[in-house]
Amino acid sequence: YALPAKLLLQNRRRAWRYDLEEVGGGPAEAIATITRYIVKDQVFFTTGSLATTPFQAVMPVITKYKVPHLETLASTSWLSDYFNPYLFRPGPMNHWYAAELQVDFAMEQFKPTRVGIFNITAGWGVQSKDAMALRLKSKWGIEPVEVATASWDATDVSAQVLKLKAANPDVVLYVG
């Protein structure tokens, strides 16, 4: 976190502006937005809560222009697979949240014997689904009765809901 602190100190007399912009959740929109902020507006630091899929798309832009980014939402383990001096994340990784918090909470509070998992295809959903299934088996000795997956940009998940309903789980764990 030394690089963002250094940049903030170097730019403390510079006019500050905080822009909040919805990028629609898609990679193309995220790339266009972050590129505009860096190239046209000449920002020296970015922050945001991008979902995993658009964040993966903007990482090359952030790295190319050497603009630090504080990411508050994307938490796929992919982001920690390599060191990037321009990426800073304050939150936990997928498997910590999904496995240790969500699974254990559900198992302790509801004591289910049949567990379903519903996830989306973005990095968060895929890695968390795998971590949940592993935690269910390794700590609680059960396998999910059903795992239903939807595309990250799906507008209708009726088929997945019906699939889960047919498996008759006591609890459905969702990551998306």
Coordinates of C-alpha atoms in Angstrom, one line a residue:
Y1 CA 0.0 0.0 0.0
A2 CA 3.0 2.3 -0.1
L3 CA 2.5 3.2 -3.8
P4 CA -1.1 4.6 -3.3
A5 CA 0.0 6.5 -0.2
K6 CA 3.0 8.0 -2.1
L7 CA 0.7 9.1 -5.0
L8 CA -1.8 10.6 -2.6
L9 CA 0.9 12.6 -0.9
Q10 CA 2.5 13.7 -4.2
N11 CA -0.9 14.9 -5.4
R12 CA -2.3 16.4 -2.2
R13 CA -2.5 19.9 -3.6
R14 CA -4.1 18.7 -6.8
A15 CA -7.9 19.2 -7.3
W16 CA -9.7 16.0 -6.3
R17 CA -12.8 14.6 -7.8
Y18 CA -14.7 11.4 -7.1
D19 CA -16.7 10.1 -10.0
L20 CA -19.2 7.2 -9.7
E21 CA -20.0 5.6 -13.0
E22 CA -22.0 2.4 -13.7
V23 CA -20.2 0.4 -16.4
G24 CA -23.0 -2.1 -17.0
G25 CA -21.0 -5.1 -15.7
G26 CA -19.5 -5.9 -19.0
P27 CA -15.8 -6.1 -19.9
A28 CA -16.0 -3.8 -22.9
E29 CA -17.7 -1.1 -21.0
A30 CA -15.3 -1.4 -18.1
I31 CA -12.2 -1.1 -20.5
A32 CA -13.7 1.9 -22.2
T33 CA -14.5 3.7 -19.0
I34 CA -11.2 3.0 -17.2
T35 CA -9.2 4.0 -20.4
R36 CA -11.2 7.2 -20.7
Y37 CA -10.5 8.1 -17.0
I38 CA -6.8 7.4 -17.4
V39 CA -6.1 8.8 -20.9
K40 CA -8.5 11.7 -21.2
D41 CA -9.0 12.7 -17.6
Q42 CA -5.5 11.8 -16.6
V43 CA -6.4 10.4 -13.2
F44 CA -3.5 9.2 -11.0
F45 CA -5.4 6.7 -9.0
T46 CA -8.6 4.6 -9.5
T47 CA -10.9 2.7 -7.2
G48 CA -14.0 0.9 -7.7
S49 CA -16.1 -2.2 -7.2
L50 CA -15.9 -4.0 -10.5
A51 CA -17.1 -7.6 -10.7
T52 CA -14.5 -10.2 -11.5
T53 CA -15.1 -10.4 -15.2
P54 CA -14.8 -6.7 -16.0
F55 CA -12.0 -6.3 -13.6
Q56 CA -9.9 -9.0 -15.3
A57 CA -10.5 -7.1 -18.5
V58 CA -9.2 -3.8 -17.2
M59 CA -6.1 -5.1 -15.4
P60 CA -3.9 -4.8 -18.6
V61 CA -5.1 -1.2 -19.0
I62 CA -4.2 -0.3 -15.4
T63 CA -0.9 -2.0 -15.7
K64 CA 0.0 -0.5 -19.1
Y65 CA -0.6 3.1 -17.8
K66 CA 0.9 2.3 -14.3
V67 CA -2.2 3.7 -12.5
P68 CA -2.8 2.1 -9.1
H69 CA -6.3 0.7 -8.5
L70 CA -7.9 -0.1 -5.2
E71 CA -10.4 -2.9 -6.0
T72 CA -13.2 -3.3 -3.5
L73 CA -15.3 -6.0 -5.0
A74 CA -13.5 -8.5 -7.3
S75 CA -12.1 -11.2 -5.1
T76 CA -11.2 -14.0 -7.4
S77 CA -8.0 -15.9 -6.4
W78 CA -6.8 -15.1 -10.0
L79 CA -6.0 -11.6 -8.8
S80 CA -3.4 -12.9 -6.4
D81 CA -1.9 -15.5 -8.7
Y82 CA 0.8 -13.0 -9.6
F83 CA 2.2 -9.8 -8.2
N84 CA 0.9 -6.6 -9.7
P85 CA 2.3 -3.4 -8.0
Y86 CA -0.8 -1.4 -9.3
L87 CA -3.5 -3.6 -7.7
F88 CA -4.6 -3.3 -4.1
R89 CA -7.4 -5.2 -2.5
P90 CA -8.7 -4.9 1.1
G91 CA -11.1 -7.9 1.0
P92 CA -10.9 -11.6 1.4
M93 CA -10.4 -14.2 -1.3
N94 CA -13.3 -16.2 -2.7
H95 CA -12.5 -19.4 -0.9
W96 CA -12.2 -17.7 2.5
Y97 CA -15.6 -16.1 2.2
A98 CA -17.4 -18.9 0.4
A99 CA -16.0 -21.9 2.3
E100 CA -15.3 -20.7 5.7
L101 CA -18.0 -18.1 6.3
Q102 CA -20.9 -19.0 4.1
V103 CA -20.7 -22.9 4.3
D104 CA -19.9 -23.0 7.9
F105 CA -22.6 -20.5 8.8
A106 CA -25.3 -22.4 6.9
M107 CA -24.2 -25.8 8.3
E108 CA -24.1 -24.5 11.9
Q109 CA -27.3 -22.5 11.8
F110 CA -29.6 -24.6 9.7
K111 CA -28.0 -28.1 10.1
P112 CA -29.0 -29.3 6.6
T113 CA -28.4 -32.8 5.3
R114 CA -29.0 -31.8 1.7
V115 CA -27.2 -28.8 0.3
G116 CA -27.5 -27.2 -3.2
I117 CA -25.2 -24.7 -4.7
F118 CA -26.1 -22.0 -7.3
N119 CA -23.3 -20.0 -8.9
I120 CA -22.5 -17.8 -11.9
T121 CA -19.8 -18.4 -14.5
A122 CA -17.6 -15.4 -13.5
G123 CA -14.4 -16.0 -11.5
W124 CA -16.1 -15.3 -8.2
G125 CA -18.9 -17.8 -8.8
V126 CA -16.7 -20.6 -10.3
Q127 CA -14.0 -20.5 -7.6
S128 CA -16.4 -20.1 -4.8
K129 CA -18.6 -23.0 -6.0
D130 CA -15.5 -25.3 -6.0
A131 CA -14.4 -24.0 -2.5
M132 CA -17.9 -24.6 -1.2
A133 CA -18.1 -28.2 -2.5
L134 CA -14.6 -28.9 -1.0
R135 CA -15.5 -27.4 2.4
L136 CA -18.8 -29.3 2.5
K137 CA -17.0 -32.6 1.9
S138 CA -13.9 -32.0 3.9
K139 CA -15.4 -30.5 7.1
W140 CA -19.1 -31.6 7.0
G141 CA -18.8 -34.9 5.1
I142 CA -21.5 -34.2 2.5
E143 CA -21.7 -33.7 -1.2
P144 CA -24.0 -31.1 -2.8
V145 CA -27.2 -32.7 -4.0
E146 CA -27.2 -30.3 -7.0
V147 CA -24.9 -27.6 -8.4
A148 CA -26.7 -25.2 -10.8
T149 CA -24.7 -22.7 -12.8
A150 CA -25.8 -19.7 -14.8
S151 CA -23.9 -17.4 -17.1
W152 CA -22.7 -14.2 -15.5
D153 CA -24.9 -12.1 -17.8
A154 CA -28.0 -14.4 -17.7
T155 CA -31.4 -12.6 -17.5
D156 CA -33.4 -15.8 -16.9
V157 CA -32.3 -18.4 -14.4
S158 CA -35.6 -20.4 -14.3
A159 CA -34.0 -23.6 -15.5
Q160 CA -31.4 -23.5 -12.7
V161 CA -34.0 -22.8 -10.1
L162 CA -36.1 -25.7 -11.3
K163 CA -33.1 -28.0 -11.3
L164 CA -32.3 -27.0 -7.7
K165 CA -35.9 -27.4 -6.6
A166 CA -36.1 -30.9 -8.1
A167 CA -33.1 -31.9 -6.0
N168 CA -35.0 -30.9 -2.9
P169 CA -32.1 -29.3 -0.9
D170 CA -32.6 -28.1 2.7
V171 CA -30.4 -25.1 1.9
V172 CA -29.1 -23.5 -1.3
L173 CA -25.8 -21.7 -1.1
Y174 CA -25.5 -18.9 -3.7
V175 CA -22.4 -17.2 -5.1
G176 CA -22.6 -14.8 -7.9

